[in-house]
Coordinates of C-alpha atoms in Angstrom, one line a residue:
Chain Z
M1 CA 37.7 -24.5 19.3
T2 CA 34.4 -24.8 17.2
D3 CA 32.2 -25.1 20.3
K4 CA 33.4 -21.7 21.3
F5 CA 32.9 -20.3 17.8
E6 CA 29.3 -21.4 17.6
K7 CA 28.5 -19.9 21.1
A8 CA 30.0 -16.6 20.4
P9 CA 27.1 -15.2 18.4
A10 CA 24.7 -16.2 21.1
D11 CA 25.9 -13.8 23.2
T12 CA 25.9 -10.9 21.3
P13 CA 22.1 -10.1 20.7
P14 CA 20.7 -7.8 23.4
A15 CA 18.4 -9.0 26.0
G16 CA 14.8 -8.4 25.2
E17 CA 13.9 -9.0 21.4
V18 CA 14.9 -12.6 20.6
S19 CA 16.5 -12.2 17.1
T20 CA 16.6 -15.6 14.9
S21 CA 19.4 -13.8 13.0
E22 CA 22.9 -15.1 13.3
S23 CA 24.6 -12.0 12.0
A24 CA 26.8 -10.4 14.7
T25 CA 25.2 -6.7 14.5
P26 CA 22.2 -6.9 16.7
S27 CA 19.2 -6.2 14.7
E28 CA 15.1 -6.3 15.7
A29 CA 12.7 -7.2 13.5
I30 CA 11.3 -4.0 11.9
K31 CA 7.8 -3.1 13.0
A32 CA 6.5 -0.2 10.7
I33 CA 3.0 0.8 10.0
P34 CA 2.2 -0.6 6.6
V35 CA 1.1 2.0 3.7
R36 CA -2.7 1.6 3.3
H37 CA -3.7 0.8 -0.1
F38 CA -7.2 2.3 -0.2
G39 CA -7.2 1.9 -4.0
R40 CA -7.3 -2.0 -3.6
W41 CA -9.8 -1.9 -1.0
A42 CA -12.3 0.2 -3.1
S43 CA -11.5 -2.1 -6.5
G44 CA -11.7 -5.1 -4.3
I45 CA -15.2 -3.9 -2.9
I46 CA -16.7 -3.0 -6.4
V47 CA -15.5 -6.3 -7.9
I48 CA -17.1 -8.4 -5.1
A49 CA -20.5 -6.3 -5.5
L50 CA -20.5 -6.7 -9.3
L51 CA -19.9 -10.7 -8.6
V52 CA -22.7 -10.6 -5.9
A53 CA -25.3 -8.8 -8.4
L54 CA -24.3 -11.4 -11.3
V55 CA -25.1 -14.4 -8.8
F56 CA -28.3 -12.6 -7.8
A57 CA -29.2 -12.4 -11.3
F58 CA -28.7 -15.9 -12.0
S59 CA -30.5 -16.8 -8.7
Q60 CA -33.8 -14.9 -10.1
G61 CA -33.3 -16.1 -13.7
D62 CA -35.8 -18.6 -14.9
I63 CA -33.4 -21.6 -14.7
Q64 CA -34.2 -25.2 -14.0
W65 CA -31.2 -26.1 -12.2
H66 CA -32.6 -29.8 -11.8
A67 CA -32.2 -30.0 -15.7
V68 CA -28.7 -29.2 -15.4
S69 CA -28.0 -31.8 -12.5
D70 CA -30.2 -34.5 -14.2
T71 CA -28.7 -34.5 -17.6
L72 CA -25.1 -34.0 -16.7
F73 CA -24.4 -37.7 -16.6
D74 CA -27.0 -38.7 -19.0
S75 CA -25.7 -41.4 -21.1
S76 CA -26.0 -39.3 -24.5
V77 CA -24.3 -36.4 -23.0
V78 CA -21.4 -38.6 -21.5
K79 CA -21.2 -40.2 -24.9
G80 CA -21.0 -36.8 -26.7
A81 CA -18.4 -35.7 -24.5
G82 CA -16.4 -39.0 -25.2
R83 CA -16.8 -38.3 -29.0
T84 CA -15.5 -34.7 -28.6
L85 CA -12.6 -36.1 -26.7
L86 CA -12.1 -38.7 -29.6
I87 CA -12.5 -36.6 -32.5
S88 CA -10.3 -33.8 -30.9
V89 CA -7.7 -36.4 -30.0
L90 CA -7.5 -38.0 -33.5
A91 CA -7.5 -34.5 -35.3
M92 CA -4.7 -33.3 -33.3
I93 CA -2.5 -36.4 -33.7
M94 CA -3.4 -36.1 -37.5
G95 CA -2.3 -32.3 -37.1
V96 CA 0.9 -32.9 -35.2
V97 CA 2.1 -35.7 -37.7
L98 CA 1.4 -34.0 -40.7
G99 CA 2.4 -30.8 -39.1
I100 CA 6.1 -32.1 -38.5
V101 CA 6.0 -33.4 -42.1
L102 CA 4.9 -30.2 -43.6
A103 CA 7.4 -28.3 -41.2
V104 CA 10.4 -30.4 -42.5
M105 CA 9.2 -30.2 -46.0
R106 CA 9.0 -26.5 -45.8
L107 CA 12.6 -26.3 -44.2
S108 CA 13.9 -28.9 -47.1
K109 CA 16.5 -27.6 -49.8
N110 CA 14.0 -29.1 -52.3
P111 CA 12.4 -26.3 -54.0
V112 CA 9.4 -28.3 -54.8
T113 CA 8.5 -29.7 -51.4
S114 CA 9.1 -26.5 -49.8
W115 CA 6.8 -24.7 -51.9
V116 CA 4.0 -27.3 -51.9
A117 CA 4.4 -27.1 -48.1
W118 CA 4.0 -23.4 -48.2
L119 CA 1.0 -23.7 -50.7
Y120 CA -0.8 -26.2 -48.1
I121 CA -0.4 -23.9 -45.0
W122 CA -1.6 -21.1 -47.3
F123 CA -4.8 -22.8 -48.3
F124 CA -5.8 -24.5 -44.9
R125 CA -4.8 -21.3 -42.9
G126 CA -6.5 -19.1 -45.4
T127 CA -9.9 -20.5 -45.1
P128 CA -12.3 -21.0 -42.1
V129 CA -12.3 -24.4 -40.6
Y130 CA -16.2 -24.1 -40.7
V131 CA -15.9 -23.9 -44.6
Q132 CA -13.3 -26.6 -44.7
L133 CA -15.7 -29.1 -42.7
L134 CA -18.5 -28.3 -45.1
L135 CA -16.2 -28.7 -48.1
W136 CA -15.3 -32.3 -47.0
F137 CA -19.2 -33.2 -46.0
N138 CA -20.3 -32.4 -49.2
L139 CA -17.5 -33.8 -51.2
A140 CA -19.9 -36.3 -52.9
L141 CA -21.6 -33.6 -54.6
I142 CA -18.5 -33.4 -56.9
F143 CA -17.1 -36.7 -56.7
P144 CA -19.9 -39.1 -56.2
V145 CA -17.5 -42.2 -56.2
L146 CA -14.0 -42.3 -54.5
N147 CA -12.1 -44.5 -56.9
L148 CA -8.3 -45.2 -56.1
G149 CA -7.8 -47.6 -58.7
P150 CA -7.2 -51.2 -58.0
I151 CA -6.6 -50.3 -54.1
Y152 CA -10.1 -49.1 -53.5
K153 CA -13.5 -48.2 -54.7
D154 CA -16.7 -47.1 -53.0
E155 CA -19.3 -44.6 -52.9
M156 CA -18.2 -41.1 -51.7
V157 CA -21.2 -40.9 -49.2
D158 CA -20.3 -44.2 -47.6
V159 CA -16.7 -42.9 -47.0
M160 CA -17.4 -39.4 -46.1
T161 CA -19.3 -40.3 -43.0
P162 CA -19.7 -37.5 -40.3
F163 CA -16.9 -38.6 -38.4
M164 CA -14.5 -38.8 -41.5
A165 CA -15.8 -35.4 -42.5
A166 CA -15.2 -34.2 -39.0
L167 CA -11.5 -35.8 -38.7
L168 CA -10.2 -34.6 -42.1
G169 CA -11.9 -31.0 -41.7
L170 CA -10.2 -30.5 -38.1
G171 CA -7.1 -32.6 -38.6
L172 CA -5.9 -31.1 -41.9
N173 CA -6.7 -27.5 -40.7
E174 CA -4.6 -28.2 -37.5
A175 CA -1.7 -29.5 -39.6
A176 CA -1.4 -26.0 -41.2
Y177 CA -1.1 -24.2 -37.8
M178 CA 1.2 -27.2 -36.4
A179 CA 3.5 -26.8 -39.3
E180 CA 3.9 -23.4 -38.5
I181 CA 4.7 -24.1 -34.6
C182 CA 7.0 -27.1 -35.6
R183 CA 9.0 -25.2 -38.0
A184 CA 9.6 -22.4 -35.2
G185 CA 10.7 -25.2 -33.0
L186 CA 13.2 -26.8 -35.4
L187 CA 14.8 -23.4 -35.9
A188 CA 15.2 -22.7 -32.3
V189 CA 17.8 -25.6 -32.1
D190 CA 21.3 -24.1 -32.2
E191 CA 23.0 -25.1 -35.5
G192 CA 26.0 -26.4 -33.5
Q193 CA 23.8 -29.2 -32.6
T194 CA 23.5 -30.2 -36.2
E195 CA 27.3 -29.8 -36.9
A196 CA 28.0 -31.9 -33.9
A197 CA 25.8 -34.9 -35.1
H198 CA 27.2 -34.8 -38.5
A199 CA 30.7 -34.6 -37.3
L200 CA 30.0 -37.8 -35.3
G201 CA 28.8 -39.3 -38.7
M202 CA 25.0 -39.4 -37.8
S203 CA 22.6 -39.0 -41.1
H204 CA 20.3 -36.0 -41.8
A205 CA 17.4 -38.3 -40.8
K206 CA 19.0 -39.6 -37.7
T207 CA 20.3 -36.2 -36.4
L208 CA 16.8 -34.7 -37.1
R209 CA 15.1 -37.6 -34.9
R210 CA 17.6 -38.2 -32.3
I211 CA 19.1 -34.6 -31.6
V212 CA 17.1 -31.7 -33.2
I213 CA 13.4 -33.0 -32.6
P214 CA 13.9 -33.9 -28.9
Q215 CA 15.0 -30.2 -28.4
A216 CA 12.7 -28.5 -30.4
M217 CA 10.0 -30.4 -28.4
R218 CA 10.5 -27.9 -25.7
V219 CA 9.6 -24.8 -28.0
I220 CA 6.8 -26.8 -29.5
V221 CA 4.8 -28.5 -26.4
P222 CA 3.5 -25.4 -24.8
P223 CA 1.7 -23.7 -28.1
T224 CA 0.8 -27.6 -29.0
G225 CA -0.8 -27.6 -25.7
N226 CA -2.7 -24.5 -26.3
E227 CA -3.9 -25.9 -29.8
F228 CA -5.2 -28.9 -28.0
I229 CA -7.3 -26.8 -25.7
N230 CA -8.5 -24.7 -28.8
M231 CA -9.2 -28.1 -30.6
L232 CA -11.5 -29.3 -27.8
K233 CA -13.5 -26.0 -28.3
T234 CA -13.4 -25.8 -32.1
S235 CA -14.5 -29.6 -32.3
S236 CA -18.2 -27.9 -31.4
L237 CA -18.0 -26.9 -34.9
V238 CA -18.5 -30.2 -36.3
Y239 CA -22.0 -30.0 -35.4
V240 CA -22.4 -29.0 -38.7
V241 CA -21.4 -32.1 -40.4
T242 CA -24.1 -33.9 -37.9
Y243 CA -21.3 -35.8 -36.1
N244 CA -22.8 -36.6 -32.5
E245 CA -20.2 -34.8 -30.2
L246 CA -21.0 -32.9 -26.9
L247 CA -22.8 -30.0 -28.2
R248 CA -25.0 -31.7 -30.6
S249 CA -25.9 -34.2 -28.0
T250 CA -26.8 -31.7 -25.5
S251 CA -28.6 -29.4 -27.7
A252 CA -30.7 -32.5 -29.0
I253 CA -32.0 -33.0 -25.2
G254 CA -32.4 -29.1 -25.0
S255 CA -34.6 -28.7 -27.5
T256 CA -36.9 -31.6 -26.7
S257 CA -37.1 -30.9 -23.3
Y258 CA -37.3 -27.2 -23.6
A259 CA -34.2 -26.3 -21.6
V260 CA -32.0 -24.9 -24.0
M261 CA -29.9 -23.0 -21.8
E262 CA -29.8 -25.6 -19.1
L263 CA -28.1 -28.0 -21.5
L264 CA -25.7 -25.3 -22.9
F265 CA -24.7 -25.2 -19.3
V266 CA -24.0 -29.0 -19.2
A267 CA -22.1 -28.6 -22.5
S268 CA -19.8 -25.7 -20.9
I269 CA -19.5 -27.6 -17.7
W270 CA -18.0 -30.8 -19.7
Y271 CA -15.9 -28.3 -21.8
L272 CA -14.3 -26.9 -18.8
V273 CA -13.8 -30.2 -17.0
M274 CA -11.6 -31.5 -20.2
T275 CA -9.7 -28.4 -20.9
S276 CA -8.8 -28.2 -17.1
V277 CA -7.9 -31.9 -16.8
F278 CA -5.6 -31.5 -20.1
S279 CA -4.1 -28.2 -18.4
V280 CA -2.7 -30.4 -15.7
F281 CA -1.5 -33.0 -18.1
Q282 CA 0.2 -30.6 -20.3
Y283 CA 2.0 -29.1 -17.2
Y284 CA 3.7 -32.6 -16.9
L285 CA 4.5 -32.6 -20.6
E286 CA 6.3 -29.5 -20.7
R287 CA 8.2 -30.7 -17.4
Y288 CA 9.4 -33.8 -19.1
Y289 CA 10.8 -31.9 -22.0
A290 CA 12.5 -29.3 -20.0
R291 CA 15.0 -32.0 -18.8
G292 CA 18.5 -31.0 -19.1
S293 CA 17.6 -27.5 -19.8
S294 CA 17.4 -26.1 -16.4
R295 CA 19.4 -27.1 -13.6
S296 CA 16.6 -28.2 -11.3
L297 CA 12.9 -29.2 -12.5
P298 CA 10.2 -27.2 -11.6
P299 CA 8.2 -28.7 -8.9
T300 CA 5.1 -30.9 -9.6
V301 CA 1.8 -29.7 -8.4
F302 CA 2.0 -32.2 -5.3
Q303 CA 5.2 -30.9 -4.6
K304 CA 4.5 -27.3 -4.7
I305 CA 1.4 -28.2 -2.1
K306 CA 3.9 -30.2 0.1
T307 CA 6.1 -27.3 0.4
N308 CA 3.4 -24.8 0.9
L309 CA 2.1 -27.2 3.8
L310 CA 5.5 -27.4 5.4
S311 CA 6.0 -23.7 4.9
L312 CA 2.8 -23.1 7.0
R313 CA 4.0 -25.5 9.7
S314 CA 7.1 -23.5 10.2
D315 CA 5.5 -20.4 11.5
G316 CA 5.1 -19.1 7.9
S317 CA 8.9 -17.9 8.3
A318 CA 9.9 -20.3 5.1
R319 CA 9.8 -18.5 1.7
Chain T
M1 CA 55.9 -41.0 -42.3
T2 CA 52.5 -40.9 -43.9
A3 CA 50.1 -37.9 -44.3
M4 CA 46.8 -37.9 -42.5
V5 CA 45.7 -34.5 -44.0
K6 CA 47.2 -33.2 -47.3
S7 CA 45.8 -29.9 -48.4
E8 CA 46.8 -28.7 -51.9
G9 CA 46.0 -25.3 -52.9
V10 CA 42.6 -25.1 -51.0
H11 CA 40.3 -22.2 -51.6
K12 CA 37.1 -21.4 -50.0
S13 CA 34.5 -18.6 -50.4
F14 CA 31.6 -17.3 -48.7
G15 CA 29.5 -15.6 -51.5
T16 CA 31.9 -13.1 -52.5
V17 CA 34.4 -13.1 -49.7
E18 CA 37.4 -15.3 -50.2
V19 CA 38.1 -16.8 -46.8
L20 CA 41.0 -19.5 -47.9
K21 CA 43.2 -18.4 -50.4
G22 CA 45.0 -21.4 -51.3
I23 CA 46.3 -23.4 -48.3
D24 CA 49.0 -25.8 -48.8
L25 CA 50.0 -28.2 -45.9
T26 CA 50.6 -31.6 -44.7
V27 CA 49.6 -33.1 -41.3
N28 CA 51.8 -36.5 -40.6
T29 CA 50.1 -39.4 -38.9
G30 CA 50.5 -39.3 -35.1
E31 CA 51.5 -35.5 -34.9
V32 CA 50.0 -32.6 -33.0
F33 CA 49.3 -30.0 -35.7
C34 CA 48.5 -26.4 -34.4
L35 CA 47.0 -23.7 -36.5
I36 CA 47.2 -20.3 -35.0
G37 CA 46.4 -16.8 -36.4
P38 CA 44.3 -13.9 -35.9
S39 CA 40.4 -14.2 -36.1
G40 CA 39.1 -14.0 -39.5
S41 CA 42.3 -15.5 -40.7
G42 CA 40.5 -18.7 -41.9
K43 CA 41.9 -21.3 -39.8
S44 CA 38.8 -22.5 -38.4
T45 CA 37.2 -22.6 -41.8
F46 CA 39.9 -24.9 -42.9
L47 CA 39.5 -27.1 -39.9
R48 CA 35.7 -27.5 -40.8
C49 CA 36.8 -28.3 -44.5
I50 CA 39.0 -31.4 -43.4
N51 CA 35.4 -33.0 -42.3
H52 CA 33.4 -31.6 -45.0
L53 CA 31.3 -29.2 -42.8
E54 CA 32.4 -26.8 -45.4
K55 CA 32.6 -27.5 -49.0
I56 CA 35.8 -26.2 -50.8
N57 CA 35.6 -24.2 -53.9
A58 CA 39.3 -25.3 -55.5
G59 CA 42.1 -27.3 -54.7
R60 CA 42.3 -30.8 -53.4
L61 CA 42.1 -31.8 -49.6
Y62 CA 42.9 -35.4 -48.7
V63 CA 42.3 -37.4 -45.5
D64 CA 44.2 -40.6 -45.2
G65 CA 45.0 -40.5 -48.6
E66 CA 41.1 -40.3 -49.9
L67 CA 39.6 -36.9 -51.2
V68 CA 37.5 -35.0 -48.8
G69 CA 33.9 -34.9 -50.5
Y70 CA 34.4 -36.1 -53.7
R71 CA 35.4 -39.1 -55.9
Q72 CA 37.6 -38.9 -58.6
K73 CA 37.3 -41.2 -61.7
G74 CA 39.4 -40.3 -64.7
D75 CA 39.6 -36.3 -64.5
K76 CA 36.3 -36.1 -63.3
L77 CA 34.9 -35.3 -59.9
Y78 CA 31.8 -36.9 -58.5
E79 CA 30.3 -35.4 -55.3
L80 CA 29.9 -37.9 -52.7
K81 CA 26.3 -38.7 -51.3
D82 CA 25.6 -37.4 -47.8
S83 CA 25.5 -41.2 -46.5
E84 CA 29.2 -41.8 -48.0
V85 CA 30.3 -38.3 -46.4
A86 CA 28.7 -39.5 -43.3
L87 CA 30.6 -42.7 -43.1
K88 CA 34.0 -40.8 -43.7
R89 CA 33.1 -38.5 -40.6
R90 CA 33.0 -41.4 -38.4
D91 CA 36.6 -41.6 -38.4
I92 CA 37.2 -38.1 -37.8
G93 CA 36.5 -36.6 -34.3
M94 CA 35.6 -33.0 -33.8
V95 CA 35.7 -30.8 -30.9
F96 CA 34.0 -27.3 -31.0
Q97 CA 34.5 -24.1 -29.5
R98 CA 30.9 -24.1 -27.9
F99 CA 31.3 -27.7 -26.9
N100 CA 27.7 -28.5 -28.8
L101 CA 26.8 -31.3 -26.1
F102 CA 23.4 -32.5 -26.7
P103 CA 21.6 -30.7 -23.7
H104 CA 18.9 -33.4 -23.6
M105 CA 21.3 -36.2 -22.7
T106 CA 23.2 -37.2 -19.6
A107 CA 27.1 -37.1 -20.2
L108 CA 26.9 -40.8 -20.6
E109 CA 24.2 -40.7 -23.1
N110 CA 26.2 -37.8 -25.1
V111 CA 29.1 -40.3 -25.0
I112 CA 27.2 -43.4 -26.4
E113 CA 24.9 -41.8 -28.8
A114 CA 27.0 -42.0 -31.8
P115 CA 28.4 -45.6 -31.2
V116 CA 24.9 -47.1 -30.5
Q117 CA 23.0 -45.1 -33.4
V118 CA 25.9 -44.8 -36.1
K119 CA 28.1 -47.9 -35.7
G120 CA 25.4 -50.0 -34.3
T121 CA 27.4 -51.1 -31.1
S122 CA 25.3 -52.8 -28.4
K123 CA 24.0 -50.6 -25.4
A124 CA 25.9 -52.4 -22.8
E125 CA 29.4 -52.2 -24.7
A126 CA 29.0 -48.7 -25.6
R127 CA 28.0 -48.0 -21.9
E128 CA 31.2 -49.9 -20.7
R129 CA 33.4 -48.0 -23.3
A130 CA 31.9 -44.6 -22.5
R131 CA 32.5 -45.0 -18.8
Q132 CA 36.1 -45.9 -19.5
L133 CA 36.3 -42.5 -21.7
L134 CA 34.7 -40.4 -19.0
D135 CA 37.2 -41.9 -16.3
R136 CA 40.1 -41.1 -18.7
V137 CA 39.0 -37.6 -18.8
G138 CA 38.4 -37.4 -15.2
L139 CA 34.6 -37.3 -15.1
A140 CA 33.6 -40.8 -13.9
D141 CA 31.6 -39.2 -11.3
K142 CA 29.5 -37.0 -13.7
A143 CA 28.0 -39.7 -15.9
G144 CA 24.7 -39.2 -15.2
N145 CA 24.7 -35.3 -15.1
Y146 CA 23.3 -33.1 -18.0
P147 CA 25.3 -30.6 -19.6
S148 CA 23.6 -27.8 -18.0
Q149 CA 24.8 -29.3 -14.6
L150 CA 28.6 -29.3 -15.7
S151 CA 30.8 -26.5 -15.8
G152 CA 32.5 -25.3 -19.3
G153 CA 35.7 -27.4 -18.8
Q154 CA 33.8 -30.4 -17.8
Q155 CA 31.4 -30.0 -20.7
Q156 CA 34.5 -29.7 -23.3
R157 CA 35.8 -32.7 -21.6
V158 CA 32.8 -34.8 -22.2
A159 CA 32.8 -33.3 -25.7
I160 CA 36.1 -35.0 -26.1
A161 CA 35.1 -38.3 -24.6
R162 CA 32.2 -38.2 -27.1
A163 CA 34.3 -37.7 -30.1
L164 CA 36.8 -40.3 -28.8
A165 CA 33.7 -43.0 -28.5
M166 CA 33.8 -43.2 -32.3
D167 CA 37.6 -44.3 -32.3
P168 CA 38.7 -41.6 -34.9
K169 CA 42.0 -41.8 -36.6
L170 CA 42.1 -38.0 -36.6
M171 CA 41.1 -35.2 -34.2
L172 CA 40.0 -31.7 -34.9
F173 CA 40.1 -29.2 -32.2
D174 CA 38.1 -25.8 -33.1
E175 CA 39.4 -23.4 -30.3
P176 CA 38.7 -26.0 -27.6
T177 CA 39.5 -23.6 -24.6
S178 CA 38.4 -20.3 -26.1
A179 CA 34.9 -20.3 -24.5
L180 CA 36.3 -21.4 -21.0
D181 CA 37.1 -19.5 -17.8
P182 CA 40.8 -19.4 -17.6
E183 CA 40.9 -21.6 -14.5
L184 CA 39.3 -24.3 -16.3
V185 CA 41.6 -24.2 -19.4
G186 CA 44.1 -26.4 -17.9
D187 CA 42.0 -29.2 -17.1
V188 CA 40.9 -29.5 -20.9
L189 CA 44.7 -28.9 -22.1
D190 CA 45.6 -31.6 -19.8
V191 CA 43.3 -34.2 -21.6
M192 CA 44.4 -33.2 -24.6
R193 CA 48.2 -33.6 -23.8
D194 CA 47.4 -37.0 -22.6
L195 CA 45.7 -37.8 -25.8
A196 CA 48.6 -36.5 -28.0
E197 CA 51.0 -38.9 -25.7
S198 CA 48.8 -41.8 -26.9
G199 CA 49.8 -41.0 -30.5
M200 CA 46.5 -39.5 -31.8
T201 CA 46.7 -37.3 -34.9
M202 CA 45.4 -34.1 -34.1
V203 CA 44.7 -30.5 -35.7
V204 CA 44.4 -28.1 -33.2
V205 CA 43.0 -24.4 -33.9
T206 CA 44.2 -22.6 -30.7
H207 CA 45.3 -19.3 -29.0
E208 CA 47.0 -21.4 -26.6
M209 CA 50.7 -20.6 -27.4
G210 CA 51.9 -22.4 -24.3
F211 CA 50.3 -25.6 -25.4
A212 CA 51.2 -25.4 -29.0
R213 CA 54.8 -25.2 -27.9
E214 CA 54.9 -27.9 -25.3
V215 CA 53.0 -30.5 -27.3
G216 CA 52.9 -29.3 -31.0
D217 CA 54.9 -31.0 -33.4
S218 CA 54.2 -28.6 -36.2
L219 CA 52.8 -25.0 -36.1
V220 CA 51.2 -23.2 -39.0
F221 CA 50.5 -19.2 -38.7
M222 CA 47.7 -18.1 -41.1
D223 CA 46.5 -14.6 -42.0
E224 CA 43.9 -13.5 -44.4
G225 CA 43.5 -16.9 -45.8
V226 CA 47.0 -17.8 -46.4
V227 CA 49.8 -19.8 -44.6
V228 CA 52.3 -17.3 -43.7
E229 CA 54.8 -19.2 -41.8
S230 CA 55.3 -23.0 -40.8
G231 CA 57.6 -25.0 -38.8
H232 CA 58.5 -26.4 -35.5
P233 CA 56.4 -24.6 -32.8
R234 CA 59.2 -23.6 -30.7
D235 CA 61.2 -22.1 -33.8
V236 CA 58.1 -20.3 -35.1
L237 CA 57.1 -18.8 -31.7
T238 CA 60.5 -17.7 -30.5
N239 CA 61.9 -16.8 -33.7
P240 CA 59.4 -15.9 -36.2
Q241 CA 60.7 -14.9 -39.5
H242 CA 57.8 -13.1 -41.0
E243 CA 57.1 -9.7 -39.9
R244 CA 53.1 -10.7 -39.8
T245 CA 54.0 -13.4 -37.7
Q246 CA 56.1 -11.1 -35.4
S247 CA 53.5 -8.6 -35.1
F248 CA 50.7 -11.2 -34.2
L249 CA 53.1 -12.8 -31.5
S250 CA 54.0 -9.8 -30.0
K251 CA 50.2 -9.3 -29.1
V252 CA 49.4 -12.5 -27.9
L253 CA 52.6 -13.4 -26.0

């Protein structure tokens, strides 16, 4: 019975065109003359021409390309890039932790904590990070001695090193932005989740930690990734507090070797590498927090490449 | 028979809107107590008062002989601390209309969450028990699935298993089948029927008159924040005395 049924459709297509379709009605693949998109051709040509002009301009420019390749992996440049990464990661960790605390404070029923959190966000979002860096760096001008009573006492200039000023300036500023991102994430979690957890006898703290925050992360992670990429670039501002990060170390070489632009290229290359690597990392992070939210997880980069290759092999017929 | 839930003149307002206008009723231990009534009649609000998800404004509400949300010393009432409220909620399971499963956890993880986090049960022990419970609701093979991979009826049955994992002495059901496709309602009701037969005390807000008639021991018809009529489900449903009950039943039956 089954054999007969399977054979049946094979008989129906007419001789000539071989159709892969299994439907009973004979169908030919449509062969039509496609619409010509002259506009696309024209705009494509114009854009390519502009690109060629740009490349040509650079080839004619007075650029010492060897200075770029010579200094790209110079030990002070690599160290500078390492410091940029270090200060960005530390400031970001500070921003995230403090941001979550501020968001919870802002949402709490206690009017004092809620108001203080609002005030913090108002100040640190309302002033430029550049100004904040300078404020921390020059703190010794108004508080020459850091005196924490019996716990700690030292000269402020010894405490407020370039590293500390950079960390506090970037981290505390970031916390204000992260607080708003986290608040949006916490508010995005359905209230029924809190109710269900409370009905099971879970405390407020446990409900937040086990139920609400893991779900809020799905909303929080993508903008936080953007914040981190911003942070990698904004960290170049700590130049002003004499912290020896990527921009400072490259421009030091640039000004002594009369290759200012070349060393700025070097800095740009490093920034691009760091932001690109992080973008890939962010993709996997988002994938992790998406678990349970969709029926199947989005494919990883490698899975995508694999399916693309497979589809090429099967005559490009796969979607 | 002892009273599991005792309500004396319970009032509840949201702002200026009075939702409950003096509810008096008693739920006996081991019985299935059904609450029916039109939407907005206050039946879900009353259910939520029982485990203190809503605070009552007047009257007294007792679960297993103890005041809900307060402690009485002399003639003064003291509000309970959050931790004390949480302690009492352990003994009251609740099943929601919208399931409210934790979407970032698998079915099994949903069931073991409260025993492990609240009671401090060991993970191995909780897992063992969770498998039994999932088997009891007919979902032994779905332990590793996330809620988004389950149908509404399956999600609701996991939610029941999750509530049972805390070994409650009272189960509250807030319209457990209202968000389900008609063909999935039966599975959930079967689980509830099985639970009723095991002797669990259940308060069920429902629109399933068939379930109320077959399984229910008592039934209350509520409208506009008051109890209009109560009695044995068969009597109330087949021979309603009050005019408002009659008109409601004529619409839903």
